[in-house]
Amino acid sequence: MRVIYNEQMGELATMLGEMAGMAGSAMDRATQSLLQADLALAEQVITESDRIAEMITLAEERAFALLALQAPVAGDLRQVVSAIQIVADVNRMGALALHVAKVARRRHPNHALPEAVNGYFAEMGRIAVSMGNTAKEVLETRDPERAAQLNDEDEAMDDLHRHLFSLLMDREWKHGVAAAVDVTLLGRYYERFADHAVEIGRRVVFLVTGVLPPDQDSADAERI
C-alpha cells in the first residue's frame, strides 16, 4: 500500500507541476496578445483553458481519492491537503491568464492598453511567467529555498502595480475612463497571479518542513 501511495503522490506532484507550467505559458501568450493586439494568441489562450480545466478536475479527483482511499495521517496527510490547496491556486492562475486574454479579445482590433503603460505590462508579464515557471520547478523539486525566492519576485510585481496605480491617479492621465478601468483590472490580474504563485511556494515549504511560512501580505500589513 505504501508503494502505491508514493507512486500516486508522485504522479499527482508531476501533474501539479505540469499545470503550473501551463498557467505560466498561458499568461505568456495572454500578455503577448495584450501588447500586440493579437487576436489569434488570445483565442489560443481561451481555447486551451479547457485543457487546464480538465487537468484541474483530474488532479482534484486524484487528491480526494488519496484522501478517501489511503486514509493518510501525519506527513502523508500534509502532502494530500497541500496538494488540494495547490490545485486551487493553479486553477486561479490559469483563470487569471484567461481574463487577460479575454480583455485583449474584447478590445480587438484596438489595443487594450495605452502605449504609456505597455512597459509596465511587459515587465509584469515577464515576472508572472517567471513565477509560473518557478512554481512548476518547486513543485517538481520540492526545494524550499527556491520556493521562498518567489517572495522576491512578488515584491517586484507589487512595486510595479503600485507605480501603475500612481500613474492612473495622476492628473496627467489622458487616456479616458475605459482605458483606466482596463488597466486597473489587468494590473490586478497580474498581481493576483503572482500571489497565487507565492502561495504555491508557501505550500511547498510546508510540505517539506511541516512549517507554513507567514503570509507576506499579512506581515506587510502588520508593519504598516
mmCIF file with all atom_site columns, C-alpha atoms in Angstrom:
data_model
loop_
_atom_site.group_PDB
_atom_site.id
_atom_site.type_symbol
_atom_site.label_atom_id
_atom_site.label_alt_id
_atom_site.label_comp_id
_atom_site.label_asym_id
_atom_site.label_entity_id
_atom_site.label_seq_id
_atom_site.pdbx_PDB_ins_code
_atom_site.Cartn_x
_atom_site.Cartn_y
_atom_site.Cartn_z
_atom_site.occupancy
_atom_site.B_iso_or_equiv
_atom_site.pdbx_formal_charge
_atom_site.auth_seq_id
_atom_site.auth_comp_id
_atom_site.auth_asym_id
_atom_site.auth_atom_id
_atom_site.pdbx_PDB_model_num
ATOM 1   C CA . MET A 1 1   ? 0.000   0.000  0.000   1.00 0.00 ? 1   MET A CA 1
ATOM 2   C CA . ARG A 1 2   ? 2.838   2.372  0.834   1.00 0.00 ? 2   ARG A CA 1
ATOM 3   C CA . VAL A 1 3   ? 4.449   1.855  -2.566  1.00 0.00 ? 3   VAL A CA 1
ATOM 4   C CA . ILE A 1 4   ? 1.140   2.553  -4.300  1.00 0.00 ? 4   ILE A CA 1
ATOM 5   C CA . TYR A 1 5   ? 0.610   5.695  -2.223  1.00 0.00 ? 5   TYR A CA 1
ATOM 6   C CA . ASN A 1 6   ? 4.080   7.025  -3.064  1.00 0.00 ? 6   ASN A CA 1
ATOM 7   C CA . GLU A 1 7   ? 3.555   6.337  -6.754  1.00 0.00 ? 7   GLU A CA 1
ATOM 8   C CA . GLN A 1 8   ? 0.206   8.110  -6.749  1.00 0.00 ? 8   GLN A CA 1
ATOM 9   C CA . MET A 1 9   ? 1.607   11.111 -4.883  1.00 0.00 ? 9   MET A CA 1
ATOM 10  C CA . GLY A 1 10  ? 4.480   11.277 -7.350  1.00 0.00 ? 10  GLY A CA 1
ATOM 11  C CA . GLU A 1 11  ? 2.065   11.264 -10.274 1.00 0.00 ? 11  GLU A CA 1
ATOM 12  C CA . LEU A 1 12  ? -0.014  13.983 -8.632  1.00 0.00 ? 12  LEU A CA 1
ATOM 13  C CA . ALA A 1 13  ? 3.058   16.148 -7.987  1.00 0.00 ? 13  ALA A CA 1
ATOM 14  C CA . THR A 1 14  ? 4.101   15.795 -11.623 1.00 0.00 ? 14  THR A CA 1
ATOM 15  C CA . MET A 1 15  ? 0.622   16.793 -12.745 1.00 0.00 ? 15  MET A CA 1
ATOM 16  C CA . LEU A 1 16  ? 0.621   19.850 -10.474 1.00 0.00 ? 16  LEU A CA 1
ATOM 17  C CA . GLY A 1 17  ? 3.965   20.956 -11.889 1.00 0.00 ? 17  GLY A CA 1
ATOM 18  C CA . GLU A 1 18  ? 2.726   20.496 -15.437 1.00 0.00 ? 18  GLU A CA 1
ATOM 19  C CA . MET A 1 19  ? -0.384  22.563 -14.721 1.00 0.00 ? 19  MET A CA 1
ATOM 20  C CA . ALA A 1 20  ? 1.651   25.386 -13.176 1.00 0.00 ? 20  ALA A CA 1
ATOM 21  C CA . GLY A 1 21  ? 3.818   25.411 -16.287 1.00 0.00 ? 21  GLY A CA 1
ATOM 22  C CA . MET A 1 22  ? 0.706   25.547 -18.466 1.00 0.00 ? 22  MET A CA 1
ATOM 23  C CA . ALA A 1 23  ? -0.618  28.501 -16.473 1.00 0.00 ? 23  ALA A CA 1
ATOM 24  C CA . GLY A 1 24  ? 2.692   30.305 -16.966 1.00 0.00 ? 24  GLY A CA 1
ATOM 25  C CA . SER A 1 25  ? 2.634   29.609 -20.697 1.00 0.00 ? 25  SER A CA 1
ATOM 26  C CA . ALA A 1 26  ? -0.965  30.828 -20.886 1.00 0.00 ? 26  ALA A CA 1
ATOM 27  C CA . MET A 1 27  ? -0.004  34.082 -19.195 1.00 0.00 ? 27  MET A CA 1
ATOM 28  C CA . ASP A 1 28  ? 2.909   34.474 -21.598 1.00 0.00 ? 28  ASP A CA 1
ATOM 29  C CA . ARG A 1 29  ? 0.633   34.181 -24.624 1.00 0.00 ? 29  ARG A CA 1
ATOM 30  C CA . ALA A 1 30  ? -2.053  36.317 -22.984 1.00 0.00 ? 30  ALA A CA 1
ATOM 31  C CA . THR A 1 31  ? 0.489   39.079 -22.360 1.00 0.00 ? 31  THR A CA 1
ATOM 32  C CA . GLN A 1 32  ? 1.680   38.991 -25.945 1.00 0.00 ? 32  GLN A CA 1
ATOM 33  C CA . SER A 1 33  ? -1.904  39.125 -27.188 1.00 0.00 ? 33  SER A CA 1
ATOM 34  C CA . LEU A 1 34  ? -2.462  42.148 -24.958 1.00 0.00 ? 34  LEU A CA 1
ATOM 35  C CA . LEU A 1 35  ? 0.650   44.032 -26.033 1.00 0.00 ? 35  LEU A CA 1
ATOM 36  C CA . GLN A 1 36  ? 0.313   43.229 -29.727 1.00 0.00 ? 36  GLN A CA 1
ATOM 37  C CA . ALA A 1 37  ? -3.491  43.188 -30.047 1.00 0.00 ? 37  ALA A CA 1
ATOM 38  C CA . ASP A 1 38  ? -3.034  39.654 -31.398 1.00 0.00 ? 38  ASP A CA 1
ATOM 39  C CA . LEU A 1 39  ? -6.455  38.026 -31.659 1.00 0.00 ? 39  LEU A CA 1
ATOM 40  C CA . ALA A 1 40  ? -5.072  34.613 -32.645 1.00 0.00 ? 40  ALA A CA 1
ATOM 41  C CA . LEU A 1 41  ? -2.977  34.398 -29.475 1.00 0.00 ? 41  LEU A CA 1
ATOM 42  C CA . ALA A 1 42  ? -5.893  35.488 -27.327 1.00 0.00 ? 42  ALA A CA 1
ATOM 43  C CA . GLU A 1 43  ? -8.117  32.836 -28.896 1.00 0.00 ? 43  GLU A CA 1
ATOM 44  C CA . GLN A 1 44  ? -5.418  30.225 -28.320 1.00 0.00 ? 44  GLN A CA 1
ATOM 45  C CA . VAL A 1 45  ? -5.321  31.013 -24.602 1.00 0.00 ? 45  VAL A CA 1
ATOM 46  C CA . ILE A 1 46  ? -9.110  30.895 -24.392 1.00 0.00 ? 46  ILE A CA 1
ATOM 47  C CA . THR A 1 47  ? -9.316  27.573 -26.253 1.00 0.00 ? 47  THR A CA 1
ATOM 48  C CA . GLU A 1 48  ? -6.523  25.921 -24.266 1.00 0.00 ? 48  GLU A CA 1
ATOM 49  C CA . SER A 1 49  ? -8.099  26.968 -20.972 1.00 0.00 ? 49  SER A CA 1
ATOM 50  C CA . ASP A 1 50  ? -10.370 23.957 -21.388 1.00 0.00 ? 50  ASP A CA 1
ATOM 51  C CA . ARG A 1 51  ? -7.335  21.677 -21.231 1.00 0.00 ? 51  ARG A CA 1
ATOM 52  C CA . ILE A 1 52  ? -6.182  23.260 -17.976 1.00 0.00 ? 52  ILE A CA 1
ATOM 53  C CA . ALA A 1 53  ? -9.704  22.920 -16.563 1.00 0.00 ? 53  ALA A CA 1
ATOM 54  C CA . GLU A 1 54  ? -9.732  19.221 -17.435 1.00 0.00 ? 54  GLU A CA 1
ATOM 55  C CA . MET A 1 55  ? -6.418  18.676 -15.683 1.00 0.00 ? 55  MET A CA 1
ATOM 56  C CA . ILE A 1 56  ? -7.627  20.621 -12.634 1.00 0.00 ? 56  ILE A CA 1
ATOM 57  C CA . THR A 1 57  ? -10.639 18.326 -12.359 1.00 0.00 ? 57  THR A CA 1
ATOM 58  C CA . LEU A 1 58  ? -8.493  15.216 -12.736 1.00 0.00 ? 58  LEU A CA 1
ATOM 59  C CA . ALA A 1 59  ? -5.971  16.442 -10.143 1.00 0.00 ? 59  ALA A CA 1
ATOM 60  C CA . GLU A 1 60  ? -8.756  17.197 -7.673  1.00 0.00 ? 60  GLU A CA 1
ATOM 61  C CA . GLU A 1 61  ? -10.239 13.739 -8.196  1.00 0.00 ? 61  GLU A CA 1
ATOM 62  C CA . ARG A 1 62  ? -6.875  12.069 -7.611  1.00 0.00 ? 62  ARG A CA 1
ATOM 63  C CA . ALA A 1 63  ? -6.161  14.119 -4.499  1.00 0.00 ? 63  ALA A CA 1
ATOM 64  C CA . PHE A 1 64  ? -9.548  13.386 -2.942  1.00 0.00 ? 64  PHE A CA 1
ATOM 65  C CA . ALA A 1 65  ? -9.204  9.717  -3.879  1.00 0.00 ? 65  ALA A CA 1
ATOM 66  C CA . LEU A 1 66  ? -5.909  9.584  -1.999  1.00 0.00 ? 66  LEU A CA 1
ATOM 67  C CA . LEU A 1 67  ? -7.576  11.233 0.963   1.00 0.00 ? 67  LEU A CA 1
ATOM 68  C CA . ALA A 1 68  ? -10.518 8.818  0.949   1.00 0.00 ? 68  ALA A CA 1
ATOM 69  C CA . LEU A 1 69  ? -8.858  5.538  -0.020  1.00 0.00 ? 69  LEU A CA 1
ATOM 70  C CA . GLN A 1 70  ? -5.428  5.768  1.589   1.00 0.00 ? 70  GLN A CA 1
ATOM 71  C CA . ALA A 1 71  ? -6.554  7.444  4.844   1.00 0.00 ? 71  ALA A CA 1
ATOM 72  C CA . PRO A 1 72  ? -3.224  9.278  5.201   1.00 0.00 ? 72  PRO A CA 1
ATOM 73  C CA . VAL A 1 73  ? -2.033  10.583 8.566   1.00 0.00 ? 73  VAL A CA 1
ATOM 74  C CA . ALA A 1 74  ? 0.721   12.933 9.769   1.00 0.00 ? 74  ALA A CA 1
ATOM 75  C CA . GLY A 1 75  ? 3.161   13.829 6.964   1.00 0.00 ? 75  GLY A CA 1
ATOM 76  C CA . ASP A 1 76  ? 1.176   11.951 4.341   1.00 0.00 ? 76  ASP A CA 1
ATOM 77  C CA . LEU A 1 77  ? -1.967  13.872 5.229   1.00 0.00 ? 77  LEU A CA 1
ATOM 78  C CA . ARG A 1 78  ? 0.002   17.115 4.955   1.00 0.00 ? 78  ARG A CA 1
ATOM 79  C CA . GLN A 1 79  ? 1.011   16.175 1.422   1.00 0.00 ? 79  GLN A CA 1
ATOM 80  C CA . VAL A 1 80  ? -2.517  15.436 0.277   1.00 0.00 ? 80  VAL A CA 1
ATOM 81  C CA . VAL A 1 81  ? -4.093  18.505 1.867   1.00 0.00 ? 81  VAL A CA 1
ATOM 82  C CA . SER A 1 82  ? -1.350  20.710 0.455   1.00 0.00 ? 82  SER A CA 1
ATOM 83  C CA . ALA A 1 83  ? -1.905  19.199 -2.990  1.00 0.00 ? 83  ALA A CA 1
ATOM 84  C CA . ILE A 1 84  ? -5.628  20.055 -2.827  1.00 0.00 ? 84  ILE A CA 1
ATOM 85  C CA . GLN A 1 85  ? -4.807  23.643 -1.912  1.00 0.00 ? 85  GLN A CA 1
ATOM 86  C CA . ILE A 1 86  ? -2.175  23.890 -4.656  1.00 0.00 ? 86  ILE A CA 1
ATOM 87  C CA . VAL A 1 87  ? -4.710  22.685 -7.216  1.00 0.00 ? 87  VAL A CA 1
ATOM 88  C CA . ALA A 1 88  ? -6.908  25.636 -6.261  1.00 0.00 ? 88  ALA A CA 1
ATOM 89  C CA . ASP A 1 89  ? -4.032  28.102 -6.676  1.00 0.00 ? 89  ASP A CA 1
ATOM 90  C CA . VAL A 1 90  ? -3.031  26.724 -10.075 1.00 0.00 ? 90  VAL A CA 1
ATOM 91  C CA . ASN A 1 91  ? -6.669  26.896 -11.122 1.00 0.00 ? 91  ASN A CA 1
ATOM 92  C CA . ARG A 1 92  ? -6.792  30.600 -10.268 1.00 0.00 ? 92  ARG A CA 1
ATOM 93  C CA . MET A 1 93  ? -3.536  31.268 -12.126 1.00 0.00 ? 93  MET A CA 1
ATOM 94  C CA . GLY A 1 94  ? -4.982  29.737 -15.265 1.00 0.00 ? 94  GLY A CA 1
ATOM 95  C CA . ALA A 1 95  ? -8.210  31.703 -14.826 1.00 0.00 ? 95  ALA A CA 1
ATOM 96  C CA . LEU A 1 96  ? -6.309  34.980 -14.464 1.00 0.00 ? 96  LEU A CA 1
ATOM 97  C CA . ALA A 1 97  ? -4.379  34.358 -17.685 1.00 0.00 ? 97  ALA A CA 1
ATOM 98  C CA . LEU A 1 98  ? -7.739  33.675 -19.327 1.00 0.00 ? 98  LEU A CA 1
ATOM 99  C CA . HIS A 1 99  ? -9.082  37.021 -18.060 1.00 0.00 ? 99  HIS A CA 1
ATOM 100 C CA . VAL A 1 100 ? -6.137  38.845 -19.654 1.00 0.00 ? 100 VAL A CA 1
ATOM 101 C CA . ALA A 1 101 ? -6.736  37.113 -22.985 1.00 0.00 ? 101 ALA A CA 1
ATOM 102 C CA . LYS A 1 102 ? -10.426 37.972 -22.881 1.00 0.00 ? 102 LYS A CA 1
ATOM 103 C CA . VAL A 1 103 ? -9.643  41.670 -22.396 1.00 0.00 ? 103 VAL A CA 1
ATOM 104 C CA . ALA A 1 104 ? -7.335  41.554 -25.425 1.00 0.00 ? 104 ALA A CA 1
ATOM 105 C CA . ARG A 1 105 ? -10.061 39.844 -27.463 1.00 0.00 ? 105 ARG A CA 1
ATOM 106 C CA . ARG A 1 106 ? -12.762 42.253 -26.344 1.00 0.00 ? 106 ARG A CA 1
ATOM 107 C CA . ARG A 1 107 ? -10.749 45.306 -27.416 1.00 0.00 ? 107 ARG A CA 1
ATOM 108 C CA . HIS A 1 108 ? -9.530  43.840 -30.707 1.00 0.00 ? 108 HIS A CA 1
ATOM 109 C CA . PRO A 1 109 ? -8.706  45.232 -33.265 1.00 0.00 ? 109 PRO A CA 1
ATOM 110 C CA . ASN A 1 110 ? -7.743  48.082 -30.940 1.00 0.00 ? 110 ASN A CA 1
ATOM 111 C CA . HIS A 1 111 ? -5.062  47.782 -28.298 1.00 0.00 ? 111 HIS A CA 1
ATOM 112 C CA . ALA A 1 112 ? -6.494  47.407 -24.808 1.00 0.00 ? 112 ALA A CA 1
ATOM 113 C CA . LEU A 1 113 ? -3.551  49.304 -23.329 1.00 0.00 ? 113 LEU A CA 1
ATOM 114 C CA . PRO A 1 114 ? -2.443  52.881 -23.906 1.00 0.00 ? 114 PRO A CA 1
ATOM 115 C CA . GLU A 1 115 ? 1.115   52.922 -25.161 1.00 0.00 ? 115 GLU A CA 1
ATOM 116 C CA . ALA A 1 116 ? 2.164   54.750 -21.985 1.00 0.00 ? 116 ALA A CA 1
ATOM 117 C CA . VAL A 1 117 ? 1.660   51.611 -19.873 1.00 0.00 ? 117 VAL A CA 1
ATOM 118 C CA . ASN A 1 118 ? 2.992   48.977 -22.279 1.00 0.00 ? 118 ASN A CA 1
ATOM 119 C CA . GLY A 1 119 ? 6.330   48.880 -20.491 1.00 0.00 ? 119 GLY A CA 1
ATOM 120 C CA . TYR A 1 120 ? 4.655   48.189 -17.158 1.00 0.00 ? 120 TYR A CA 1
ATOM 121 C CA . PHE A 1 121 ? 2.676   45.265 -18.518 1.00 0.00 ? 121 PHE A CA 1
ATOM 122 C CA . ALA A 1 122 ? 5.585   43.858 -20.480 1.00 0.00 ? 122 ALA A CA 1
ATOM 123 C CA . GLU A 1 123 ? 7.554   43.654 -17.221 1.00 0.00 ? 123 GLU A CA 1
ATOM 124 C CA . MET A 1 124 ? 4.604   42.414 -15.178 1.00 0.00 ? 124 MET A CA 1
ATOM 125 C CA . GLY A 1 125 ? 4.067   39.720 -17.786 1.00 0.00 ? 125 GLY A CA 1
ATOM 126 C CA . ARG A 1 126 ? 7.721   38.738 -17.665 1.00 0.00 ? 126 ARG A CA 1
ATOM 127 C CA . ILE A 1 127 ? 7.611   38.424 -13.875 1.00 0.00 ? 127 ILE A CA 1
ATOM 128 C CA . ALA A 1 128 ? 4.345   36.464 -13.951 1.00 0.00 ? 128 ALA A CA 1
ATOM 129 C CA . VAL A 1 129 ? 5.741   33.963 -16.471 1.00 0.00 ? 129 VAL A CA 1
ATOM 130 C CA . SER A 1 130 ? 8.932   33.615 -14.442 1.00 0.00 ? 130 SER A CA 1
ATOM 131 C CA . MET A 1 131 ? 6.902   32.939 -11.305 1.00 0.00 ? 131 MET A CA 1
ATOM 132 C CA . GLY A 1 132 ? 4.798   30.357 -13.117 1.00 0.00 ? 132 GLY A CA 1
ATOM 133 C CA . ASN A 1 133 ? 7.972   28.593 -14.212 1.00 0.00 ? 133 ASN A CA 1
ATOM 134 C CA . THR A 1 134 ? 9.408   28.770 -10.696 1.00 0.00 ? 134 THR A CA 1
ATOM 135 C CA . ALA A 1 135 ? 6.187   27.344 -9.264  1.00 0.00 ? 135 ALA A CA 1
ATOM 136 C CA . LYS A 1 136 ? 6.477   24.451 -11.725 1.00 0.00 ? 136 LYS A CA 1
ATOM 137 C CA . GLU A 1 137 ? 10.107  23.919 -10.704 1.00 0.00 ? 137 GLU A CA 1
ATOM 138 C CA . VAL A 1 138 ? 9.471   23.864 -6.957  1.00 0.00 ? 138 VAL A CA 1
ATOM 139 C CA . LEU A 1 139 ? 6.508   21.531 -7.332  1.00 0.00 ? 139 LEU A CA 1
ATOM 140 C CA . GLU A 1 140 ? 8.779   19.094 -9.146  1.00 0.00 ? 140 GLU A CA 1
ATOM 141 C CA . THR A 1 141 ? 11.870  19.509 -6.957  1.00 0.00 ? 141 THR A CA 1
ATOM 142 C CA . ARG A 1 142 ? 10.302  20.423 -3.607  1.00 0.00 ? 142 ARG A CA 1
ATOM 143 C CA . ASP A 1 143 ? 13.163  22.816 -2.980  1.00 0.00 ? 143 ASP A CA 1
ATOM 144 C CA . PRO A 1 144 ? 12.066  25.047 -0.065  1.00 0.00 ? 144 PRO A CA 1
ATOM 145 C CA . GLU A 1 145 ? 14.826  27.617 -0.653  1.00 0.00 ? 145 GLU A CA 1
ATOM 146 C CA . ARG A 1 146 ? 13.812  28.052 -4.277  1.00 0.00 ? 146 ARG A CA 1
ATOM 147 C CA . ALA A 1 147 ? 10.167  28.216 -3.216  1.00 0.00 ? 147 ALA A CA 1
ATOM 148 C CA . ALA A 1 148 ? 10.944  31.037 -0.783  1.00 0.00 ? 148 ALA A CA 1
ATOM 149 C CA . GLN A 1 149 ? 12.502  33.054 -3.626  1.00 0.00 ? 149 GLN A CA 1
ATOM 150 C CA . LEU A 1 150 ? 9.047   33.533 -5.100  1.00 0.00 ? 150 LEU A CA 1
ATOM 151 C CA . ASN A 1 151 ? 8.558   36.254 -2.475  1.00 0.00 ? 151 ASN A CA 1
ATOM 152 C CA . ASP A 1 152 ? 11.291  38.354 -4.077  1.00 0.00 ? 152 ASP A CA 1
ATOM 153 C CA . GLU A 1 153 ? 9.612   38.233 -7.473  1.00 0.00 ? 153 GLU A CA 1
ATOM 154 C CA . ASP A 1 154 ? 6.274   39.020 -5.867  1.00 0.00 ? 154 ASP A CA 1
ATOM 155 C CA . GLU A 1 155 ? 7.742   42.163 -4.312  1.00 0.00 ? 155 GLU A CA 1
ATOM 156 C CA . ALA A 1 156 ? 8.875   43.308 -7.755  1.00 0.00 ? 156 ALA A CA 1
ATOM 157 C CA . MET A 1 157 ? 5.347   42.683 -9.070  1.00 0.00 ? 157 MET A CA 1
ATOM 158 C CA . ASP A 1 158 ? 3.831   44.635 -6.180  1.00 0.00 ? 158 ASP A CA 1
ATOM 159 C CA . ASP A 1 159 ? 6.176   47.563 -6.844  1.00 0.00 ? 159 ASP A CA 1
ATOM 160 C CA . LEU A 1 160 ? 5.115   47.685 -10.490 1.00 0.00 ? 160 LEU A CA 1
ATOM 161 C CA . HIS A 1 161 ? 1.465   47.506 -9.507  1.00 0.00 ? 161 HIS A CA 1
ATOM 162 C CA . ARG A 1 162 ? 1.851   50.420 -7.097  1.00 0.00 ? 162 ARG A CA 1
ATOM 163 C CA . HIS A 1 163 ? 3.620   52.531 -9.730  1.00 0.00 ? 163 HIS A CA 1
ATOM 164 C CA . LEU A 1 164 ? 0.912   51.681 -12.226 1.00 0.00 ? 164 LEU A CA 1
ATOM 165 C CA . PHE A 1 165 ? -1.800  52.763 -9.799  1.00 0.00 ? 165 PHE A CA 1
ATOM 166 C CA . SER A 1 166 ? 0.041   56.033 -9.167  1.00 0.00 ? 166 SER A CA 1
ATOM 167 C CA . LEU A 1 167 ? 0.091   56.665 -12.899 1.00 0.00 ? 167 LEU A CA 1
ATOM 168 C CA . LEU A 1 168 ? -3.672  56.122 -13.087 1.00 0.00 ? 168 LEU A CA 1
ATOM 169 C CA . MET A 1 169 ? -4.240  58.615 -10.268 1.00 0.00 ? 169 MET A CA 1
ATOM 170 C CA . ASP A 1 170 ? -2.055  61.268 -11.881 1.00 0.00 ? 170 ASP A CA 1
ATOM 171 C CA . ARG A 1 171 ? -3.902  64.323 -13.178 1.00 0.00 ? 171 ARG A CA 1
ATOM 172 C CA . GLU A 1 172 ? -1.912  63.964 -16.374 1.00 0.00 ? 172 GLU A CA 1
ATOM 173 C CA . TRP A 1 173 ? -3.769  60.743 -17.290 1.00 0.00 ? 173 TRP A CA 1
ATOM 174 C CA . LYS A 1 174 ? -5.255  61.495 -20.696 1.00 0.00 ? 174 LYS A CA 1
ATOM 175 C CA . HIS A 1 175 ? -6.474  58.119 -21.894 1.00 0.00 ? 175 HIS A CA 1
ATOM 176 C CA . GLY A 1 176 ? -10.055 58.154 -20.658 1.00 0.00 ? 176 GLY A CA 1
ATOM 177 C CA . VAL A 1 177 ? -12.140 56.183 -18.199 1.00 0.00 ? 177 VAL A CA 1
ATOM 178 C CA . ALA A 1 178 ? -12.462 52.978 -20.236 1.00 0.00 ? 178 ALA A CA 1
ATOM 179 C CA . ALA A 1 179 ? -8.697  52.620 -20.559 1.00 0.00 ? 179 ALA A CA 1
ATOM 180 C CA . ALA A 1 180 ? -8.277  53.354 -16.852 1.00 0.00 ? 180 ALA A CA 1
ATOM 181 C CA . VAL A 1 181 ? -10.743 50.594 -15.977 1.00 0.00 ? 181 VAL A CA 1
ATOM 182 C CA . ASP A 1 182 ? -8.970  48.101 -18.245 1.00 0.00 ? 182 ASP A CA 1
ATOM 183 C CA . VAL A 1 183 ? -5.558  48.998 -16.840 1.00 0.00 ? 183 VAL A CA 1
ATOM 184 C CA . THR A 1 184 ? -6.846  48.706 -13.261 1.00 0.00 ? 184 THR A CA 1
ATOM 185 C CA . LEU A 1 185 ? -8.376  45.277 -13.863 1.00 0.00 ? 185 LEU A CA 1
ATOM 186 C CA . LEU A 1 186 ? -5.391  43.975 -15.811 1.00 0.00 ? 186 LEU A CA 1
ATOM 187 C CA . GLY A 1 187 ? -2.945  45.159 -13.186 1.00 0.00 ? 187 GLY A CA 1
ATOM 188 C CA . ARG A 1 188 ? -4.943  43.301 -10.564 1.00 0.00 ? 188 ARG A CA 1
ATOM 189 C CA . TYR A 1 189 ? -4.943  40.123 -12.658 1.00 0.00 ? 189 TYR A CA 1
ATOM 190 C CA . TYR A 1 190 ? -1.145  40.106 -12.803 1.00 0.00 ? 190 TYR A CA 1
ATOM 191 C CA . GLU A 1 191 ? -0.797  40.906 -9.125  1.00 0.00 ? 191 GLU A CA 1
ATOM 192 C CA . ARG A 1 192 ? -3.110  38.075 -8.142  1.00 0.00 ? 192 ARG A CA 1
ATOM 193 C CA . PHE A 1 193 ? -1.355  35.646 -10.487 1.00 0.00 ? 193 PHE A CA 1
ATOM 194 C CA . ALA A 1 194 ? 1.862   36.380 -8.597  1.00 0.00 ? 194 ALA A CA 1
ATOM 195 C CA . ASP A 1 195 ? 0.115   35.998 -5.227  1.00 0.00 ? 195 ASP A CA 1
ATOM 196 C CA . HIS A 1 196 ? -1.091  32.505 -6.127  1.00 0.00 ? 196 HIS A CA 1
ATOM 197 C CA . ALA A 1 197 ? 2.412   31.515 -7.255  1.00 0.00 ? 197 ALA A CA 1
ATOM 198 C CA . VAL A 1 198 ? 3.728   32.675 -3.873  1.00 0.00 ? 198 VAL A CA 1
ATOM 199 C CA . GLU A 1 199 ? 1.055   30.637 -2.138  1.00 0.00 ? 199 GLU A CA 1
ATOM 200 C CA . ILE A 1 200 ? 2.214   27.554 -4.027  1.00 0.00 ? 200 ILE A CA 1
ATOM 201 C CA . GLY A 1 201 ? 5.724   28.250 -2.774  1.00 0.00 ? 201 GLY A CA 1
ATOM 202 C CA . ARG A 1 202 ? 4.447   28.532 0.797   1.00 0.00 ? 202 ARG A CA 1
ATOM 203 C CA . ARG A 1 203 ? 2.683   25.199 0.447   1.00 0.00 ? 203 ARG A CA 1
ATOM 204 C CA . VAL A 1 204 ? 5.818   23.524 -0.867  1.00 0.00 ? 204 VAL A CA 1
ATOM 205 C CA . VAL A 1 205 ? 7.792   24.836 2.107   1.00 0.00 ? 205 VAL A CA 1
ATOM 206 C CA . PHE A 1 206 ? 5.075   23.472 4.391   1.00 0.00 ? 206 PHE A CA 1
ATOM 207 C CA . LEU A 1 207 ? 5.177   20.141 2.594   1.00 0.00 ? 207 LEU A CA 1
ATOM 208 C CA . VAL A 1 208 ? 8.898   19.759 3.158   1.00 0.00 ? 208 VAL A CA 1
ATOM 209 C CA . THR A 1 209 ? 9.363   21.329 6.597   1.00 0.00 ? 209 THR A CA 1
ATOM 210 C CA . GLY A 1 210 ? 5.966   20.994 8.249   1.00 0.00 ? 210 GLY A CA 1
ATOM 211 C CA . VAL A 1 211 ? 6.021   24.737 8.978   1.00 0.00 ? 211 VAL A CA 1
ATOM 212 C CA . LEU A 1 212 ? 3.837   27.131 6.991   1.00 0.00 ? 212 LEU A CA 1
ATOM 213 C CA . PRO A 1 213 ? 5.692   30.418 6.335   1.00 0.00 ? 213 PRO A CA 1
ATOM 214 C CA . PRO A 1 214 ? 3.833   33.599 7.310   1.00 0.00 ? 214 PRO A CA 1
ATOM 215 C CA . ASP A 1 215 ? 1.620   35.187 4.703   1.00 0.00 ? 215 ASP A CA 1
ATOM 216 C CA . GLN A 1 216 ? 3.708   38.040 3.312   1.00 0.00 ? 216 GLN A CA 1
ATOM 217 C CA . ASP A 1 217 ? 0.708   40.296 2.680   1.00 0.00 ? 217 ASP A CA 1
ATOM 218 C CA . SER A 1 218 ? -0.381  39.927 6.289   1.00 0.00 ? 218 SER A CA 1
ATOM 219 C CA . ALA A 1 219 ? 3.142   40.585 7.518   1.00 0.00 ? 219 ALA A CA 1
ATOM 220 C CA . ASP A 1 220 ? 3.372   43.729 5.402   1.00 0.00 ? 220 ASP A CA 1
ATOM 221 C CA . ALA A 1 221 ? 0.024   44.934 6.704   1.00 0.00 ? 221 ALA A CA 1
ATOM 222 C CA . GLU A 1 222 ? 1.205   44.490 10.304  1.00 0.00 ? 222 GLU A CA 1
ATOM 223 C CA . ARG A 1 223 ? 4.349   46.554 9.611   1.00 0.00 ? 223 ARG A CA 1
ATOM 224 C CA . ILE A 1 224 ? 2.219   49.326 8.113   1.00 0.00 ? 224 ILE A CA 1
#
